[in-house]
PDB file of C-alpha atoms in Angstrom:
ATOM      1  CA  ASN A   1      99.896  90.835 111.731  1.00  0.00           C
ATOM      2  CA  ALA A   2     101.265  87.221 111.038  1.00  0.00           C
ATOM      3  CA  GLY A   3     104.012  85.490 111.935  1.00  0.00           C
ATOM      4  CA  VAL A   4     106.589  83.406 111.015  1.00  0.00           C
ATOM      5  CA  MET A   5     105.721  81.136 108.512  1.00  0.00           C
ATOM      6  CA  GLN A   6     107.385  78.289 107.400  1.00  0.00           C
ATOM      7  CA  ASN A   7     106.413  75.952 104.151  1.00  0.00           C
ATOM      8  CA  PRO A   8     106.515  72.159 104.394  1.00  0.00           C
ATOM      9  CA  ARG A   9     105.856  71.759 107.529  1.00  0.00           C
ATOM     10  CA  HIS A  10     106.457  68.350 106.665  1.00  0.00           C
ATOM     11  CA  LEU A  11     109.091  66.824 104.388  1.00  0.00           C
ATOM     12  CA  VAL A  12     110.076  64.031 103.388  1.00  0.00           C
ATOM     13  CA  ARG A  13     113.156  63.050 101.113  1.00  0.00           C
ATOM     14  CA  ARG A  14     114.329  59.923  99.701  1.00  0.00           C
ATOM     15  CA  ARG A  15     119.159  59.757  99.675  1.00  0.00           C
ATOM     16  CA  GLY A  16     120.220  61.866  97.418  1.00  0.00           C
ATOM     17  CA  GLN A  17     117.046  63.683  96.568  1.00  0.00           C
ATOM     18  CA  GLU A  18     116.558  67.798  97.682  1.00  0.00           C
ATOM     19  CA  ALA A  19     115.291  69.758 100.303  1.00  0.00           C
ATOM     20  CA  ARG A  20     114.022  72.811 100.222  1.00  0.00           C
ATOM     21  CA  LEU A  21     112.884  75.006 102.130  1.00  0.00           C
ATOM     22  CA  ARG A  22     110.827  78.701 102.381  1.00  0.00           C
ATOM     23  CA  CYS A  23     110.453  81.138 105.282  1.00  0.00           C
ATOM     24  CA  SER A  24     108.468  84.078 105.215  1.00  0.00           C
ATOM     25  CA  PRO A  25     109.779  86.771 108.730  1.00  0.00           C
ATOM     26  CA  MET A  26     107.467  88.173 109.802  1.00  0.00           C
ATOM     27  CA  LYS A  27     105.843  91.354 108.600  1.00  0.00           C
ATOM     28  CA  GLY A  28     109.209  94.586 109.381  1.00  0.00           C
ATOM     29  CA  HIS A  29     110.971  92.416 109.927  1.00  0.00           C
ATOM     30  CA  SER A  30     114.698  92.368 108.264  1.00  0.00           C
ATOM     31  CA  HIS A  31     117.088  89.538 109.614  1.00  0.00           C
ATOM     32  CA  VAL A  32     116.135  85.696 109.294  1.00  0.00           C
ATOM     33  CA  TYR A  33     118.208  83.311 111.233  1.00  0.00           C
ATOM     34  CA  TRP A  34     118.109  79.768 109.861  1.00  0.00           C
ATOM     35  CA  TYR A  35     118.626  76.637 113.332  1.00  0.00           C
ATOM     36  CA  ARG A  36     118.468  72.967 113.688  1.00  0.00           C
ATOM     37  CA  GLN A  37     117.030  70.975 115.864  1.00  0.00           C
ATOM     38  CA  LEU A  38     118.282  66.996 116.371  1.00  0.00           C
ATOM     39  CA  PRO A  39     115.380  64.370 118.528  1.00  0.00           C
ATOM     40  CA  GLU A  40     116.648  65.708 122.197  1.00  0.00           C
ATOM     41  CA  GLU A  41     118.695  68.663 120.818  1.00  0.00           C
ATOM     42  CA  GLY A  42     118.584  71.996 122.140  1.00  0.00           C
ATOM     43  CA  LEU A  43     118.174  74.450 118.620  1.00  0.00           C
ATOM     44  CA  LYS A  44     121.961  75.203 117.274  1.00  0.00           C
ATOM     45  CA  PHE A  45     122.216  78.407 115.146  1.00  0.00           C
ATOM     46  CA  MET A  46     123.046  78.336 111.090  1.00  0.00           C
ATOM     47  CA  VAL A  47     122.641  81.179 109.197  1.00  0.00           C
ATOM     48  CA  TYR A  48     121.680  84.421 109.473  1.00  0.00           C
ATOM     49  CA  LEU A  49     120.662  86.754 106.905  1.00  0.00           C
ATOM     50  CA  GLN A  50     119.625  89.324 105.402  1.00  0.00           C
ATOM     51  CA  LYS A  51     117.788  91.289 101.804  1.00  0.00           C
ATOM     52  CA  GLU A  52     120.217  89.011  99.908  1.00  0.00           C
ATOM     53  CA  ASN A  53     123.567  88.933 101.843  1.00  0.00           C
ATOM     54  CA  ILE A  54     124.242  86.372 103.663  1.00  0.00           C
ATOM     55  CA  ILE A  55     126.311  87.949 107.304  1.00  0.00           C
ATOM     56  CA  ASP A  56     127.474  84.642 109.019  1.00  0.00           C
ATOM     57  CA  GLU A  57     126.960  81.132 108.437  1.00  0.00           C
ATOM     58  CA  SER A  58     129.907  79.989 110.833  1.00  0.00           C
ATOM     59  CA  GLY A  59     126.756  77.277 112.111  1.00  0.00           C
ATOM     60  CA  MET A  60     126.353  75.758 108.418  1.00  0.00           C
ATOM     61  CA  PRO A  61     128.157  72.378 107.607  1.00  0.00           C
ATOM     62  CA  LYS A  62     130.628  72.980 104.708  1.00  0.00           C
ATOM     63  CA  GLU A  63     128.380  71.160 101.774  1.00  0.00           C
ATOM     64  CA  ARG A  64     125.470  70.562 100.447  1.00  0.00           C
ATOM     65  CA  PHE A  65     123.253  73.318 102.669  1.00  0.00           C
ATOM     66  CA  SER A  66     123.508  76.728 102.059  1.00  0.00           C
ATOM     67  CA  ALA A  67     120.381  79.454 102.042  1.00  0.00           C
ATOM     68  CA  GLU A  68     119.507  82.182 100.623  1.00  0.00           C
ATOM     69  CA  PHE A  69     117.122  85.409 101.301  1.00  0.00           C
ATOM     70  CA  PRO A  70     116.898  87.273  98.140  1.00  0.00           C
ATOM     71  CA  LYS A  71     115.187  90.633  98.009  1.00  0.00           C
ATOM     72  CA  GLU A  72     111.650  89.443  97.044  1.00  0.00           C
ATOM     73  CA  GLY A  73     110.332  86.488  98.783  1.00  0.00           C
ATOM     74  CA  PRO A  74     111.196  84.080 101.420  1.00  0.00           C
ATOM     75  CA  SER A  75     114.445  83.130 102.447  1.00  0.00           C
ATOM     76  CA  ILE A  76     115.421  79.501 101.361  1.00  0.00           C
ATOM     77  CA  LEU A  77     117.424  77.184 103.152  1.00  0.00           C
ATOM     78  CA  ARG A  78     119.096  74.409 100.579  1.00  0.00           C
ATOM     79  CA  ILE A  79     120.324  69.977 100.906  1.00  0.00           C
ATOM     80  CA  GLN A  80     121.453  68.578  98.527  1.00  0.00           C
ATOM     81  CA  GLN A  81     122.086  64.696  98.223  1.00  0.00           C
ATOM     82  CA  VAL A  82     120.462  64.431 101.093  1.00  0.00           C
ATOM     83  CA  VAL A  83     121.841  61.833 103.773  1.00  0.00           C
ATOM     84  CA  ARG A  84     119.011  60.440 106.545  1.00  0.00           C
ATOM     85  CA  GLY A  85     121.708  61.761 109.486  1.00  0.00           C
ATOM     86  CA  ASP A  86     120.043  64.864 108.195  1.00  0.00           C
ATOM     87  CA  SER A  87     116.405  63.763 109.168  1.00  0.00           C
ATOM     88  CA  ALA A  88     115.599  66.939 112.143  1.00  0.00           C
ATOM     89  CA  ALA A  89     113.139  69.880 112.923  1.00  0.00           C
ATOM     90  CA  TYR A  90     114.681  73.006 111.422  1.00  0.00           C
ATOM     91  CA  PHE A  91     113.651  76.487 112.248  1.00  0.00           C
ATOM     92  CA  CYS A  92     113.338  79.735 110.565  1.00  0.00           C
ATOM     93  CA  ALA A  93     113.439  83.303 113.331  1.00  0.00           C
ATOM     94  CA  SER A  94     113.551  86.402 111.914  1.00  0.00           C
ATOM     95  CA  SER A  95     114.145  89.612 114.475  1.00  0.00           C
ATOM     96  CA  PRO A  96     112.995  93.277 113.432  1.00  0.00           C
ATOM     97  CA  ARG A  97     117.039  93.958 115.226  1.00  0.00           C
ATOM     98  CA  THR A  98     117.196  97.484 116.784  1.00  0.00           C
ATOM     99  CA  ASP A  99     118.578  98.435 119.209  1.00  0.00           C
ATOM    100  CA  SER A 100     116.892  97.785 122.223  1.00  0.00           C
ATOM    101  CA  SER A 101     115.023  93.935 120.488  1.00  0.00           C
ATOM    102  CA  TYR A 102     117.203  91.290 120.447  1.00  0.00           C
ATOM    103  CA  GLU A 103     114.474  88.483 120.793  1.00  0.00           C
ATOM    104  CA  GLN A 104     114.219  86.097 117.608  1.00  0.00           C
ATOM    105  CA  TYR A 105     110.878  84.719 117.052  1.00  0.00           C
ATOM    106  CA  PHE A 106     109.761  81.231 115.550  1.00  0.00           C
ATOM    107  CA  GLY A 107     108.156  79.586 112.775  1.00  0.00           C
ATOM    108  CA  PRO A 108     106.497  76.100 113.793  1.00  0.00           C
ATOM    109  CA  GLY A 109     109.352  74.544 111.779  1.00  0.00           C
ATOM    110  CA  THR A 110     109.974  72.149 108.759  1.00  0.00           C
ATOM    111  CA  ARG A 111     110.253  68.540 110.052  1.00  0.00           C
ATOM    112  CA  LEU A 112     112.204  66.589 107.004  1.00  0.00           C
ATOM    113  CA  THR A 113     112.584  63.417 106.794  1.00  0.00           C
ATOM    114  CA  VAL A 114     115.364  62.002 105.342  1.00  0.00           C
ATOM    115  CA  THR A 115     113.992  57.933 104.514  1.00  0.00           C
TER     116      THR A 115
ATOM    117  CA  ASP B   1     131.544  71.979 124.137  1.00  0.00           C
ATOM    118  CA  GLN B   2     128.043  72.710 126.280  1.00  0.00           C
ATOM    119  CA  GLN B   3     128.368  76.988 126.191  1.00  0.00           C
ATOM    120  CA  VAL B   4     124.163  77.037 127.361  1.00  0.00           C
ATOM    121  CA  LYS B   5     123.771  74.278 130.078  1.00  0.00           C
ATOM    122  CA  GLN B   6     120.104  73.462 131.413  1.00  0.00           C
ATOM    123  CA  ASN B   7     121.025  70.505 133.635  1.00  0.00           C
ATOM    124  CA  SER B   8     117.283  69.327 134.748  1.00  0.00           C
ATOM    125  CA  PRO B   9     115.584  67.340 131.834  1.00  0.00           C
ATOM    126  CA  SER B  10     111.934  67.272 133.687  1.00  0.00           C
ATOM    127  CA  LEU B  11     110.860  68.669 136.340  1.00  0.00           C
ATOM    128  CA  SER B  12     106.881  67.654 138.673  1.00  0.00           C
ATOM    129  CA  VAL B  13     105.812  71.736 139.856  1.00  0.00           C
ATOM    130  CA  GLN B  14     101.657  71.045 141.089  1.00  0.00           C
ATOM    131  CA  GLU B  15      99.327  73.658 139.826  1.00  0.00           C
ATOM    132  CA  GLY B  16      99.405  76.856 142.114  1.00  0.00           C
ATOM    133  CA  ARG B  17     102.741  76.391 143.343  1.00  0.00           C
ATOM    134  CA  ILE B  18     106.149  77.963 142.023  1.00  0.00           C
ATOM    135  CA  SER B  19     108.617  76.300 139.085  1.00  0.00           C
ATOM    136  CA  ILE B  20     111.953  77.523 138.681  1.00  0.00           C
ATOM    137  CA  LEU B  21     114.048  76.735 135.788  1.00  0.00           C
ATOM    138  CA  ASN B  22     117.370  76.633 135.926  1.00  0.00           C
ATOM    139  CA  CYS B  23     120.482  77.839 133.220  1.00  0.00           C
ATOM    140  CA  ASP B  24     123.756  78.151 133.866  1.00  0.00           C
ATOM    141  CA  TYR B  25     126.205  79.446 130.728  1.00  0.00           C
ATOM    142  CA  THR B  26     130.094  79.377 130.516  1.00  0.00           C
ATOM    143  CA  ASN B  27     130.827  81.977 128.099  1.00  0.00           C
ATOM    144  CA  SER B  28     131.151  84.711 129.718  1.00  0.00           C
ATOM    145  CA  MET B  29     130.903  86.829 126.624  1.00  0.00           C
ATOM    146  CA  PHE B  30     126.678  86.738 126.229  1.00  0.00           C
ATOM    147  CA  ASP B  31     125.355  89.456 127.832  1.00  0.00           C
ATOM    148  CA  TYR B  32     121.738  88.478 126.107  1.00  0.00           C
ATOM    149  CA  PHE B  33     119.436  86.103 127.564  1.00  0.00           C
ATOM    150  CA  LEU B  34     116.223  84.211 126.552  1.00  0.00           C
ATOM    151  CA  TRP B  35     113.485  81.978 127.862  1.00  0.00           C
ATOM    152  CA  TYR B  36     111.485  80.396 124.980  1.00  0.00           C
ATOM    153  CA  LYS B  37     108.915  78.293 126.110  1.00  0.00           C
ATOM    154  CA  LYS B  38     107.706  75.423 122.918  1.00  0.00           C
ATOM    155  CA  TYR B  39     105.159  72.323 122.713  1.00  0.00           C
ATOM    156  CA  PRO B  40     105.407  69.667 120.659  1.00  0.00           C
ATOM    157  CA  ALA B  41     105.870  70.016 116.334  1.00  0.00           C
ATOM    158  CA  GLU B  42     104.940  74.177 117.104  1.00  0.00           C
ATOM    159  CA  GLY B  43     108.507  76.436 116.974  1.00  0.00           C
ATOM    160  CA  PRO B  44     110.182  78.260 120.574  1.00  0.00           C
ATOM    161  CA  THR B  45     107.981  81.299 122.034  1.00  0.00           C
ATOM    162  CA  PHE B  46     109.661  84.017 123.415  1.00  0.00           C
ATOM    163  CA  LEU B  47     108.620  84.516 126.274  1.00  0.00           C
ATOM    164  CA  ILE B  48     111.436  86.508 128.814  1.00  0.00           C
ATOM    165  CA  SER B  49     115.042  88.363 128.411  1.00  0.00           C
ATOM    166  CA  ILE B  50     117.285  89.257 130.137  1.00  0.00           C
ATOM    167  CA  SER B  51     120.854  91.649 129.878  1.00  0.00           C
ATOM    168  CA  SER B  52     123.402  91.459 131.602  1.00  0.00           C
ATOM    169  CA  ILE B  53     122.731  94.608 133.386  1.00  0.00           C
ATOM    170  CA  LYS B  54     120.004  93.534 135.133  1.00  0.00           C
ATOM    171  CA  ASP B  55     120.009  91.463 137.238  1.00  0.00           C
ATOM    172  CA  LYS B  56     116.170  91.079 137.443  1.00  0.00           C
ATOM    173  CA  ASN B  57     112.876  91.339 135.482  1.00  0.00           C
ATOM    174  CA  GLU B  58     109.619  90.495 135.811  1.00  0.00           C
ATOM    175  CA  ASP B  59     106.803  90.298 133.352  1.00  0.00           C
ATOM    176  CA  GLY B  60     102.969  89.037 134.690  1.00  0.00           C
ATOM    177  CA  ARG B  61     103.752  85.611 136.360  1.00  0.00           C
ATOM    178  CA  PHE B  62     107.455  85.254 134.895  1.00  0.00           C
ATOM    179  CA  THR B  63     110.554  86.290 136.318  1.00  0.00           C
ATOM    180  CA  VAL B  64     113.950  86.519 135.290  1.00  0.00           C
ATOM    181  CA  PHE B  65     117.311  86.132 137.809  1.00  0.00           C
ATOM    182  CA  LEU B  66     120.193  86.698 136.171  1.00  0.00           C
ATOM    183  CA  ASN B  67     123.757  85.744 138.659  1.00  0.00           C
ATOM    184  CA  LYS B  68     126.444  87.109 136.248  1.00  0.00           C
ATOM    185  CA  SER B  69     129.553  85.799 139.019  1.00  0.00           C
ATOM    186  CA  ALA B  70     127.707  82.539 139.258  1.00  0.00           C
ATOM    187  CA  LYS B  71     127.196  82.618 135.656  1.00  0.00           C
ATOM    188  CA  HIS B  72     123.665  81.459 136.751  1.00  0.00           C
ATOM    189  CA  LEU B  73     119.673  82.402 135.202  1.00  0.00           C
ATOM    190  CA  SER B  74     116.820  81.035 136.355  1.00  0.00           C
ATOM    191  CA  LEU B  75     113.367  81.563 135.473  1.00  0.00           C
ATOM    192  CA  HIS B  76     110.771  81.385 138.522  1.00  0.00           C
ATOM    193  CA  ILE B  77     106.269  80.292 137.421  1.00  0.00           C
ATOM    194  CA  VAL B  78     103.874  81.374 139.672  1.00  0.00           C
ATOM    195  CA  PRO B  79     102.229  80.280 140.224  1.00  0.00           C
ATOM    196  CA  SER B  80     102.475  77.455 137.814  1.00  0.00           C
ATOM    197  CA  GLN B  81      99.303  76.695 135.563  1.00  0.00           C
ATOM    198  CA  PRO B  82      98.975  72.988 133.758  1.00  0.00           C
ATOM    199  CA  GLY B  83      99.641  75.356 130.798  1.00  0.00           C
ATOM    200  CA  ASP B  84     102.262  75.974 131.180  1.00  0.00           C
ATOM    201  CA  SER B  85     102.835  72.519 131.153  1.00  0.00           C
ATOM    202  CA  ALA B  86     105.545  72.631 128.293  1.00  0.00           C
ATOM    203  CA  VAL B  87     109.313  72.477 127.522  1.00  0.00           C
ATOM    204  CA  TYR B  88     111.357  75.340 128.322  1.00  0.00           C
ATOM    205  CA  PHE B  89     114.765  76.723 126.527  1.00  0.00           C
ATOM    206  CA  CYS B  90     116.915  78.558 127.805  1.00  0.00           C
ATOM    207  CA  ALA B  91     118.688  80.648 125.085  1.00  0.00           C
ATOM    208  CA  ALA B  92     122.533  83.602 125.602  1.00  0.00           C
ATOM    209  CA  SER B  93     123.601  85.381 123.001  1.00  0.00           C
ATOM    210  CA  GLN B  94     126.112  87.716 121.862  1.00  0.00           C
ATOM    211  CA  LYS B  95     126.524  90.929 121.402  1.00  0.00           C
ATOM    212  CA  TYR B  96     129.183  90.655 119.707  1.00  0.00           C
ATOM    213  CA  SER B  97     129.733  87.869 117.494  1.00  0.00           C
ATOM    214  CA  GLY B  98     131.520  87.636 114.155  1.00  0.00           C
ATOM    215  CA  ALA B  99     129.669  90.042 112.334  1.00  0.00           C
ATOM    216  CA  GLY B 100     127.218  91.153 115.321  1.00  0.00           C
ATOM    217  CA  SER B 101     125.352  88.145 114.454  1.00  0.00           C
ATOM    218  CA  TYR B 102     123.242  87.379 117.749  1.00  0.00           C
ATOM    219  CA  GLN B 103     123.024  84.181 116.826  1.00  0.00           C
ATOM    220  CA  LEU B 104     121.467  82.365 119.827  1.00  0.00           C
ATOM    221  CA  THR B 105     123.361  79.803 121.632  1.00  0.00           C
ATOM    222  CA  PHE B 106     120.264  77.106 123.071  1.00  0.00           C
ATOM    223  CA  GLY B 107     119.825  75.146 125.839  1.00  0.00           C
ATOM    224  CA  LYS B 108     119.019  71.453 125.856  1.00  0.00           C
ATOM    225  CA  GLY B 109     115.662  72.490 127.663  1.00  0.00           C
ATOM    226  CA  THR B 110     113.546  71.633 130.422  1.00  0.00           C
ATOM    227  CA  LYS B 111     110.607  69.447 129.998  1.00  0.00           C
ATOM    228  CA  LEU B 112     108.463  70.902 132.843  1.00  0.00           C
ATOM    229  CA  SER B 113     105.138  68.917 133.429  1.00  0.00           C
ATOM    230  CA  VAL B 114     102.065  71.277 135.596  1.00  0.00           C
ATOM    231  CA  ILE B 115     100.463  68.339 137.872  1.00  0.00           C
ATOM    232  CA  PRO B 116      96.110  69.894 138.096  1.00  0.00           C
TER     233      PRO B 116
END
C-alpha cells in the first residue's frame, strides 16, 4: 500500500512566479490536509479538503493561496505571486477518517525555495 | 499564542536508557493527542496516540501518558535505540473544530539524540 505521495520534492521559484504542489493521498483515504513548516517551527495547519470540497481553510492565508481536491487526480496547493516568506516545507497528510481513526499520515513534503 | 508547547528543544539519552519527551497544552477542548517522529528531509511518521478518555497507551517500546488536569502529556521510549534519534512532535486535535476538521495543532518539536 503506497504512502502519501507528494511532488515535486523540491521546487525553486523566483519572486512573482506561481508554485503548484501536488499530493496523492493513500489508497482508500478521502481526506487531505495541507500543513506548512517554517524553519525551526512546528507544522501549521493550512487547509482540509475532501473530494471536490474545501471543508476548513481557516489556516490558509487570505490572498495568493488556494487548494483543490478534484474528483479525479491529486490535491493541488497553489501559491500565486510567491514571495520569499513563502519559502518553507509543505506537507500533505491523508486520513481515512473513520470513527475509530483520527490519525493523519504524512507525505515526504515539498520544499519550496523562493529566490 | 502557542496552544501546544514542547519546552525542551533537545534531549540526549544513552542507548538502553529511558527517553522522556514532554508536551503541554493550553486548549482544554483538545481531546486527542498524537506523537510523530520526523527525520530530516522526510515527512512526520505517526508513532502513537491517546484519547482524552484514557491516561495511558502503550505500543511496544513507546508509551504515552496523559494528565488532563495538568494539561500535560509525555512520551516514554524504553529502551532507547540510536535509530530513535529524530525530532519528535507532539500534536493535538479537537473533535469538533469549526466544521469538524480534526486539524492537528503541533508543538515545535524536541530533537532526541540517542548516544551509542
